[in-house]
Each structure stands twice: as structure tokens, then as C-alpha cells.
mmCIF file of C-alpha atoms in Angstrom:
data_model
loop_
_atom_site.group_PDB
_atom_site.id
_atom_site.type_symbol
_atom_site.label_atom_id
_atom_site.label_comp_id
_atom_site.label_asym_id
_atom_site.label_seq_id
_atom_site.Cartn_x
_atom_site.Cartn_y
_atom_site.Cartn_z
ATOM 1 C CA MET I 865 -15.424 -17.654 58.576
ATOM 2 C CA HIS I 866 -11.852 -16.404 58.666
ATOM 3 C CA SER I 867 -11.150 -18.404 55.488
ATOM 4 C CA ILE I 868 -14.072 -16.794 53.665
ATOM 5 C CA ALA I 869 -13.032 -13.341 54.873
ATOM 6 C CA ASN I 870 -9.471 -13.936 53.665
ATOM 7 C CA GLN I 871 -10.780 -15.037 50.269
ATOM 8 C CA ASP I 872 -12.873 -11.869 50.030
ATOM 9 C CA VAL I 873 -9.852 -9.731 50.910
ATOM 10 C CA ALA I 874 -7.700 -11.546 48.358
ATOM 11 C CA ARG I 875 -10.406 -11.181 45.710
ATOM 12 C CA ASN I 876 -10.816 -7.465 46.414
ATOM 13 C CA THR I 877 -7.043 -6.978 46.349
ATOM 14 C CA TYR I 878 -6.832 -8.807 43.008
ATOM 15 C CA PHE I 879 -9.573 -6.722 41.402
ATOM 16 C CA ALA I 880 -8.062 -3.520 42.812
ATOM 17 C CA SER I 881 -4.674 -4.446 41.333
ATOM 18 C CA PHE I 882 -6.286 -5.455 38.043
ATOM 19 C CA HIS I 883 -8.187 -2.161 37.891
ATOM 20 C CA SER I 884 -4.983 -0.235 38.621
ATOM 21 C CA VAL I 885 -3.065 -2.076 35.883
ATOM 22 C CA MET I 886 -5.887 -1.599 33.369
ATOM 23 C CA GLN I 887 -6.135 2.091 34.198
ATOM 24 C CA HIS I 888 -2.379 2.436 33.702
ATOM 25 C CA ASP I 889 -2.530 0.588 30.367
ATOM 26 C CA ILE I 890 -5.440 2.733 29.190
ATOM 27 C CA GLU I 891 -3.461 5.863 30.067
ATOM 28 C CA ILE I 892 -0.484 4.580 28.057
ATOM 29 C CA ILE I 893 -2.724 3.762 25.084
ATOM 30 C CA GLY I 894 -4.229 7.244 25.351
ATOM 31 C CA GLU I 895 -0.762 8.808 25.314
ATOM 32 C CA VAL I 896 0.254 6.719 22.299
ATOM 33 C CA LEU I 897 -2.906 7.734 20.439
ATOM 34 C CA HIS I 898 -2.237 11.370 21.354
ATOM 35 C CA ILE I 899 1.277 11.130 19.907
ATOM 36 C CA PHE I 900 -0.147 9.214 16.939
ATOM 37 C CA ILE I 901 -2.461 12.145 16.170
ATOM 38 C CA LEU I 902 -0.052 14.913 17.217
ATOM 39 C CA PHE I 903 2.740 13.972 14.838
ATOM 40 C CA SER I 904 0.630 12.922 11.843
ATOM 41 C CA ASP I 905 0.459 15.304 8.911
ATOM 42 C CA SER I 906 -2.509 17.653 9.320
ATOM 43 C CA ARG I 907 -2.848 18.122 5.557
ATOM 44 C CA THR I 908 -4.137 14.590 5.005
ATOM 45 C CA LYS I 909 -6.507 14.587 7.970
ATOM 46 C CA GLY I 910 -9.965 13.482 6.856
ATOM 47 C CA TRP I 911 -8.752 12.018 3.561
ATOM 48 C CA PRO I 912 -10.287 8.625 2.670
ATOM 49 C CA LEU I 913 -8.589 5.654 4.413
ATOM 50 C CA VAL I 914 -6.005 7.893 6.128
ATOM 51 C CA ASP I 915 -7.267 8.713 9.629
ATOM 52 C CA SER I 916 -7.323 5.144 10.960
ATOM 53 C CA PRO I 917 -5.101 2.140 10.155
ATOM 54 C CA VAL I 918 -8.100 -0.198 10.487
ATOM 55 C CA PRO I 919 -9.269 -0.114 6.816
ATOM 56 C CA THR I 920 -5.727 -0.729 5.567
ATOM 57 C CA VAL I 921 -5.234 -3.643 7.967
ATOM 58 C CA VAL I 922 -8.654 -5.145 7.151
ATOM 59 C CA TYR I 923 -8.097 -4.949 3.377
ATOM 60 C CA THR I 924 -4.663 -6.542 3.781
ATOM 61 C CA ILE I 925 -6.091 -9.401 5.863
ATOM 62 C CA ILE I 926 -8.830 -9.973 3.257
ATOM 63 C CA TYR I 927 -6.118 -10.023 0.563
ATOM 64 C CA LEU I 928 -4.125 -12.682 2.443
ATOM 65 C CA ILE I 929 -7.251 -14.788 3.028
ATOM 66 C CA ILE I 930 -8.024 -14.711 -0.711
ATOM 67 C CA VAL I 931 -4.404 -15.616 -1.515
ATOM 68 C CA TRP I 932 -4.683 -18.614 0.815
ATOM 69 C CA THR I 933 -8.149 -19.825 -0.194
ATOM 70 C CA GLY I 934 -8.235 -18.770 -3.857
ATOM 71 C CA PRO I 935 -5.937 -21.457 -5.332
ATOM 72 C CA LYS I 936 -7.795 -24.120 -3.314
ATOM 73 C CA LEU I 937 -11.158 -22.977 -4.709
ATOM 74 C CA MET I 938 -9.734 -22.919 -8.253
ATOM 75 C CA LYS I 939 -8.001 -26.300 -7.965
ATOM 76 C CA HIS I 940 -10.705 -28.281 -9.778
ATOM 77 C CA ARG I 941 -11.955 -25.438 -11.955
ATOM 78 C CA ARG I 942 -10.852 -24.360 -15.404
ATOM 79 C CA PRO I 943 -8.821 -21.134 -15.567
ATOM 80 C CA PHE I 944 -10.554 -17.941 -16.659
ATOM 81 C CA LYS I 945 -9.119 -16.025 -19.628
ATOM 82 C CA LEU I 946 -10.349 -12.630 -18.388
ATOM 83 C CA THR I 947 -9.174 -10.740 -21.471
ATOM 84 C CA TRP I 948 -12.255 -8.529 -21.151
ATOM 85 C CA ALA I 949 -11.069 -7.464 -17.683
ATOM 86 C CA LEU I 950 -7.286 -7.466 -18.107
ATOM 87 C CA ILE I 951 -7.178 -4.935 -20.937
ATOM 88 C CA PRO I 952 -9.234 -2.156 -19.271
ATOM 89 C CA TYR I 953 -7.643 -2.876 -15.865
ATOM 90 C CA ASN I 954 -4.099 -2.531 -17.177
ATOM 91 C CA LEU I 955 -5.033 0.523 -19.234
ATOM 92 C CA ALA I 956 -6.592 2.186 -16.174
ATOM 93 C CA MET I 957 -3.544 1.386 -14.028
ATOM 94 C CA ALA I 958 -1.206 2.777 -16.685
ATOM 95 C CA ILE I 959 -3.213 6.025 -16.849
ATOM 96 C CA LEU I 960 -3.361 6.325 -13.048
ATOM 97 C CA ASN I 961 0.393 5.842 -12.702
ATOM 98 C CA LEU I 962 1.038 8.319 -15.513
ATOM 99 C CA TYR I 963 -1.046 10.887 -13.635
ATOM 100 C CA ILE I 964 0.826 10.207 -10.377
ATOM 101 C CA SER I 965 4.297 10.430 -11.915
ATOM 102 C CA ALA I 966 3.426 13.596 -13.865
ATOM 103 C CA GLN I 967 1.997 15.294 -10.760
ATOM 104 C CA LEU I 968 5.061 14.428 -8.687
ATOM 105 C CA LEU I 969 7.546 15.397 -11.388
ATOM 106 C CA THR I 970 6.040 18.795 -12.188
ATOM 107 C CA SER I 971 5.547 19.797 -8.549
ATOM 108 C CA SER I 972 8.997 18.639 -7.427
ATOM 109 C CA ILE I 973 10.593 20.651 -10.244
ATOM 110 C CA ARG I 974 8.661 23.795 -9.355
ATOM 111 C CA LEU I 975 9.552 23.369 -5.674
ATOM 112 C CA ARG I 976 13.189 22.606 -6.556
ATOM 113 C CA TYR I 977 13.084 19.439 -4.508
ATOM 114 C CA SER I 978 16.354 17.654 -3.803
ATOM 115 C CA TYR I 979 16.569 14.169 -5.286
ATOM 116 C CA ILE I 980 18.911 13.142 -2.466
ATOM 117 C CA CYS I 981 17.170 14.301 0.704
ATOM 118 C CA GLU I 982 14.158 16.590 1.059
ATOM 119 C CA PRO I 983 12.519 17.306 4.446
ATOM 120 C CA CYS I 984 8.759 17.028 4.818
ATOM 121 C CA ARG I 985 7.192 20.412 5.507
ATOM 122 C CA GLN I 986 3.543 20.727 6.495
ATOM 123 C CA SER I 987 3.145 23.515 3.973
ATOM 124 C CA ARG I 988 -0.144 24.365 2.303
ATOM 125 C CA ASP I 989 1.630 25.552 -0.826
ATOM 126 C CA PRO I 990 -0.368 24.335 -3.869
ATOM 127 C CA ASP I 991 2.582 22.328 -5.186
ATOM 128 C CA GLU I 992 3.190 20.711 -1.784
ATOM 129 C CA LEU I 993 -0.492 19.768 -1.651
ATOM 130 C CA GLN I 994 -0.261 18.421 -5.199
ATOM 131 C CA ILE I 995 2.572 16.132 -4.079
ATOM 132 C CA ALA I 996 0.566 14.970 -1.049
ATOM 133 C CA ASN I 997 -2.430 14.289 -3.307
ATOM 134 C CA ALA I 998 -0.287 12.287 -5.743
ATOM 135 C CA VAL I 999 1.237 10.273 -2.877
ATOM 136 C CA TRP I 1000 -2.301 9.506 -1.653
ATOM 137 C CA TRP I 1001 -3.233 8.217 -5.095
ATOM 138 C CA TYR I 1002 -0.046 6.136 -5.101
ATOM 139 C CA TYR I 1003 -1.141 4.636 -1.769
ATOM 140 C CA VAL I 1004 -4.574 3.837 -3.272
ATOM 141 C CA SER I 1005 -2.860 2.252 -6.276
ATOM 142 C CA LYS I 1006 -1.260 -0.254 -3.883
ATOM 143 C CA LEU I 1007 -4.776 -1.362 -2.921
ATOM 144 C CA LEU I 1008 -5.816 -1.634 -6.570
ATOM 145 C CA GLU I 1009 -2.705 -3.718 -7.277
ATOM 146 C CA PHE I 1010 -4.192 -6.510 -5.173
ATOM 147 C CA CYS I 1011 -6.070 -7.278 -8.393
ATOM 148 C CA ASP I 1012 -2.759 -8.403 -9.952
ATOM 149 C CA THR I 1013 -2.784 -11.337 -7.538
ATOM 150 C CA PHE I 1014 -6.502 -12.022 -7.932
ATOM 151 C CA PHE I 1015 -6.094 -12.280 -11.706
ATOM 152 C CA PHE I 1016 -3.232 -14.776 -11.237
ATOM 153 C CA ILE I 1017 -5.502 -16.887 -9.023
ATOM 154 C CA LEU I 1018 -8.469 -16.813 -11.417
ATOM 155 C CA ARG I 1019 -6.215 -17.615 -14.395
ATOM 156 C CA LYS I 1020 -4.495 -20.381 -12.372
ATOM 157 C CA LYS I 1021 -1.075 -18.787 -12.799
ATOM 158 C CA ASP I 1022 -0.016 -20.281 -9.479
ATOM 159 C CA GLN I 1023 3.666 -20.143 -10.424
ATOM 160 C CA GLN I 1024 3.356 -16.358 -10.236
ATOM 161 C CA LEU I 1025 2.129 -16.490 -6.625
ATOM 162 C CA THR I 1026 5.616 -16.507 -5.158
ATOM 163 C CA PHE I 1027 6.432 -15.508 -1.602
ATOM 164 C CA LEU I 1028 8.066 -12.305 -2.865
ATOM 165 C CA HIS I 1029 4.983 -11.381 -4.899
ATOM 166 C CA VAL I 1030 2.587 -11.843 -1.980
ATOM 167 C CA TYR I 1031 4.976 -10.236 0.513
ATOM 168 C CA HIS I 1032 5.464 -7.201 -1.721
ATOM 169 C CA HIS I 1033 1.768 -6.632 -2.365
ATOM 170 C CA SER I 1034 0.670 -7.240 1.224
ATOM 171 C CA THR I 1035 3.265 -4.908 2.775
ATOM 172 C CA MET I 1036 3.382 -2.013 0.312
ATOM 173 C CA PHE I 1037 -0.211 -0.995 0.986
ATOM 174 C CA SER I 1038 0.479 -0.712 4.736
ATOM 175 C CA LEU I 1039 3.844 1.000 4.303
ATOM 176 C CA TRP I 1040 2.373 3.644 2.043
ATOM 177 C CA TRP I 1041 -0.408 4.251 4.565
ATOM 178 C CA ILE I 1042 2.382 5.213 6.974
ATOM 179 C CA GLY I 1043 3.776 7.477 4.267
ATOM 180 C CA ILE I 1044 0.524 9.322 3.554
ATOM 181 C CA LYS I 1045 -0.246 9.557 7.284
ATOM 182 C CA TRP I 1046 3.051 11.090 8.424
ATOM 183 C CA VAL I 1047 5.216 12.068 5.435
ATOM 184 C CA PRO I 1048 3.049 12.750 2.366
ATOM 185 C CA SER I 1049 5.674 15.052 0.854
ATOM 186 C CA GLY I 1050 9.424 15.596 1.051
ATOM 187 C CA SER I 1051 11.626 12.668 0.024
ATOM 188 C CA THR I 1052 8.575 10.392 -0.053
ATOM 189 C CA PHE I 1053 7.889 11.731 -3.543
ATOM 190 C CA LEU I 1054 10.942 10.078 -5.139
ATOM 191 C CA PRO I 1055 10.129 6.343 -4.808
ATOM 192 C CA ALA I 1056 6.494 7.072 -5.682
ATOM 193 C CA MET I 1057 7.522 9.022 -8.782
ATOM 194 C CA VAL I 1058 10.084 6.470 -9.998
ATOM 195 C CA ASN I 1059 7.831 3.473 -9.376
ATOM 196 C CA SER I 1060 4.749 5.027 -10.932
ATOM 197 C CA GLY I 1061 6.816 5.898 -14.010
ATOM 198 C CA ILE I 1062 7.970 2.286 -14.340
ATOM 199 C CA HIS I 1063 4.420 1.069 -13.708
ATOM 200 C CA VAL I 1064 3.212 3.072 -16.709
ATOM 201 C CA LEU I 1065 5.443 0.905 -18.907
ATOM 202 C CA MET I 1066 4.686 -2.258 -16.949
ATOM 203 C CA TYR I 1067 0.898 -2.006 -17.140
ATOM 204 C CA SER I 1068 1.079 -0.878 -20.766
ATOM 205 C CA TYR I 1069 3.037 -4.042 -21.517
ATOM 206 C CA TYR I 1070 0.580 -6.241 -19.609
ATOM 207 C CA GLY I 1071 -2.370 -4.622 -21.369
ATOM 208 C CA LEU I 1072 -0.857 -5.111 -24.812
ATOM 209 C CA SER I 1073 0.233 -8.694 -24.116
ATOM 210 C CA ALA I 1074 -3.358 -9.497 -23.069
ATOM 211 C CA LEU I 1075 -4.377 -8.848 -26.678
ATOM 212 C CA GLY I 1076 -2.665 -12.087 -27.684
ATOM 213 C CA PRO I 1077 0.132 -13.289 -30.001
ATOM 214 C CA SER I 1078 -0.807 -10.816 -32.747
ATOM 215 C CA VAL I 1079 0.875 -7.959 -30.851
ATOM 216 C CA ALA I 1080 3.886 -9.955 -29.589
ATOM 217 C CA ARG I 1081 6.228 -8.465 -32.209
ATOM 218 C CA TYR I 1082 5.504 -4.977 -30.875
ATOM 219 C CA LEU I 1083 6.641 -5.925 -27.372
ATOM 220 C CA TRP I 1084 10.359 -6.076 -28.181
ATOM 221 C CA TRP I 1085 11.014 -3.548 -25.406
ATOM 222 C CA LYS I 1086 10.129 -6.034 -22.643
ATOM 223 C CA LYS I 1087 13.821 -6.683 -21.899
ATOM 224 C CA TYR I 1088 14.384 -2.983 -21.185
ATOM 225 C CA LEU I 1089 11.424 -2.998 -18.814
ATOM 226 C CA THR I 1090 12.999 -5.938 -16.982
ATOM 227 C CA ILE I 1091 16.280 -4.010 -16.697
ATOM 228 C CA LEU I 1092 14.440 -0.987 -15.264
ATOM 229 C CA GLN I 1093 12.725 -3.183 -12.685
ATOM 230 C CA MET I 1094 16.057 -4.715 -11.660
ATOM 231 C CA VAL I 1095 17.629 -1.269 -11.287
ATOM 232 C CA ARG I 1096 14.657 -0.134 -9.193
ATOM 233 C CA LYS I 1097 14.993 -3.131 -6.878
ATOM 234 C CA SER I 1098 18.747 -2.605 -6.500
ATOM 235 C CA MET I 1099 18.075 1.011 -5.488
ATOM 236 C CA LYS I 1100 15.507 -0.185 -2.889
ATOM 237 C CA LEU I 1101 12.838 2.090 -4.354
ATOM 238 C CA LYS I 1102 9.480 0.624 -3.324
#
């Protein structure tokens, strides 16, 4: 009887301790979530994909699953040409990036933004909101850029699926969610503006090259695009 009573006491003590620890952990999680909400930028509250990190994480996981399984599924299949999809996709991406870079450039000039260091102000000034809106579109463009990888897989361009390519695409979407959540303006504008400007040229080149050898002679400027991309990487502008 004493043994059973001791077991009951031990069990009750264990559950009491477990409940205390869980309650403490829940309180900590609550405090973290409070800080998470408190310090996020109120201007982007309620914007699509912004309030919770879950959609961004889920899309990134789906991307990585496709990267892992896609080449295996295509192993014994013939590659797709996809010219019908590549041309409009690259054209749309070039137009989107042109819009983003133009919005960021015009607003930053009107606001007299510093190109060295500019603090993020939660201002509702129309130009500040225009910058936040453009940064949000830049974040969305990182999701759309997953298609770059999917096209490589479907066309069996496996040599293009390097670690750096997958790492870049899988991390940029998440990093720019952090940007739009907490710092959608200020110095955040500069890498978005520079990269979107380069992406206008990049996607224009990809779209034209998808037309085939007949336009190859008009793509003499590819080497300058490569130089721009190297300069961007050396400046750590993502």
C-alpha cells in the first residue's frame, strides 16, 4: 500500500512539475509573440502573406521538396522546351521588376533618402507607403522566382541546380518576409531597388534568348549583365 501511495505522490509531483514548466514555457512564448507583434511595422499589418511566417515557411518547404523530387521524376522523361511559358514568364518578371525599381527610385528621390544609411520610420507619408508597397512586391517576386528553378527541372537543366542557386532562392523569400514585416522602408529600399533594376535586364535577356538562335546576335550585351551581377554580389546586395 505504501508503495502504491508513493507512486501516486511521485506521479502527482511529476504532473505538477510538468504543468508548471509548460505554463512557464507558454508564458515565454506569449511574451515573444507580444514582442513579435509590438515591434513589427504597423503599416504592413493585414497585407497578404505578411502577418504570419507560416505561409512563407510552407512555400519554402514545398519549393525544397520539389527541388529534391523533381529531378528524380524527370530522370527517365524527355525535357520540356516550354518556350510558350518562358517568354511570357520572363516578360512579366521584367515588367514587375521595372515597376518595383521605378517606384523605389522615384520615392527615394522625393524623400531625399540617403544611399548610405536611412532609418526606417513608420510614417504614413504617401512616398513612404509607396516604398513599403514596392518592397512588398519585391518580396512577392522572390516567391515567383521559384519558377526559375522549376523551369530548370522541367527542362532537365540539372547543371543549373547548384547549391548556391537553391540556397539563394530558398533563403531570399524568407529574408524578405523579415524585411516587409519589420523594415519595409528606410535602407531596405536600396538592395531591392538595385536588384530589381538588374533583374529587368536579366529577365529581358532570358526572355529574348528563349526565342532561339535567331535573336542571339542581339544579345551582345550579356557580358555587361554578367559584370553587373558580379558587382552586385561583391556589394552583398541581395
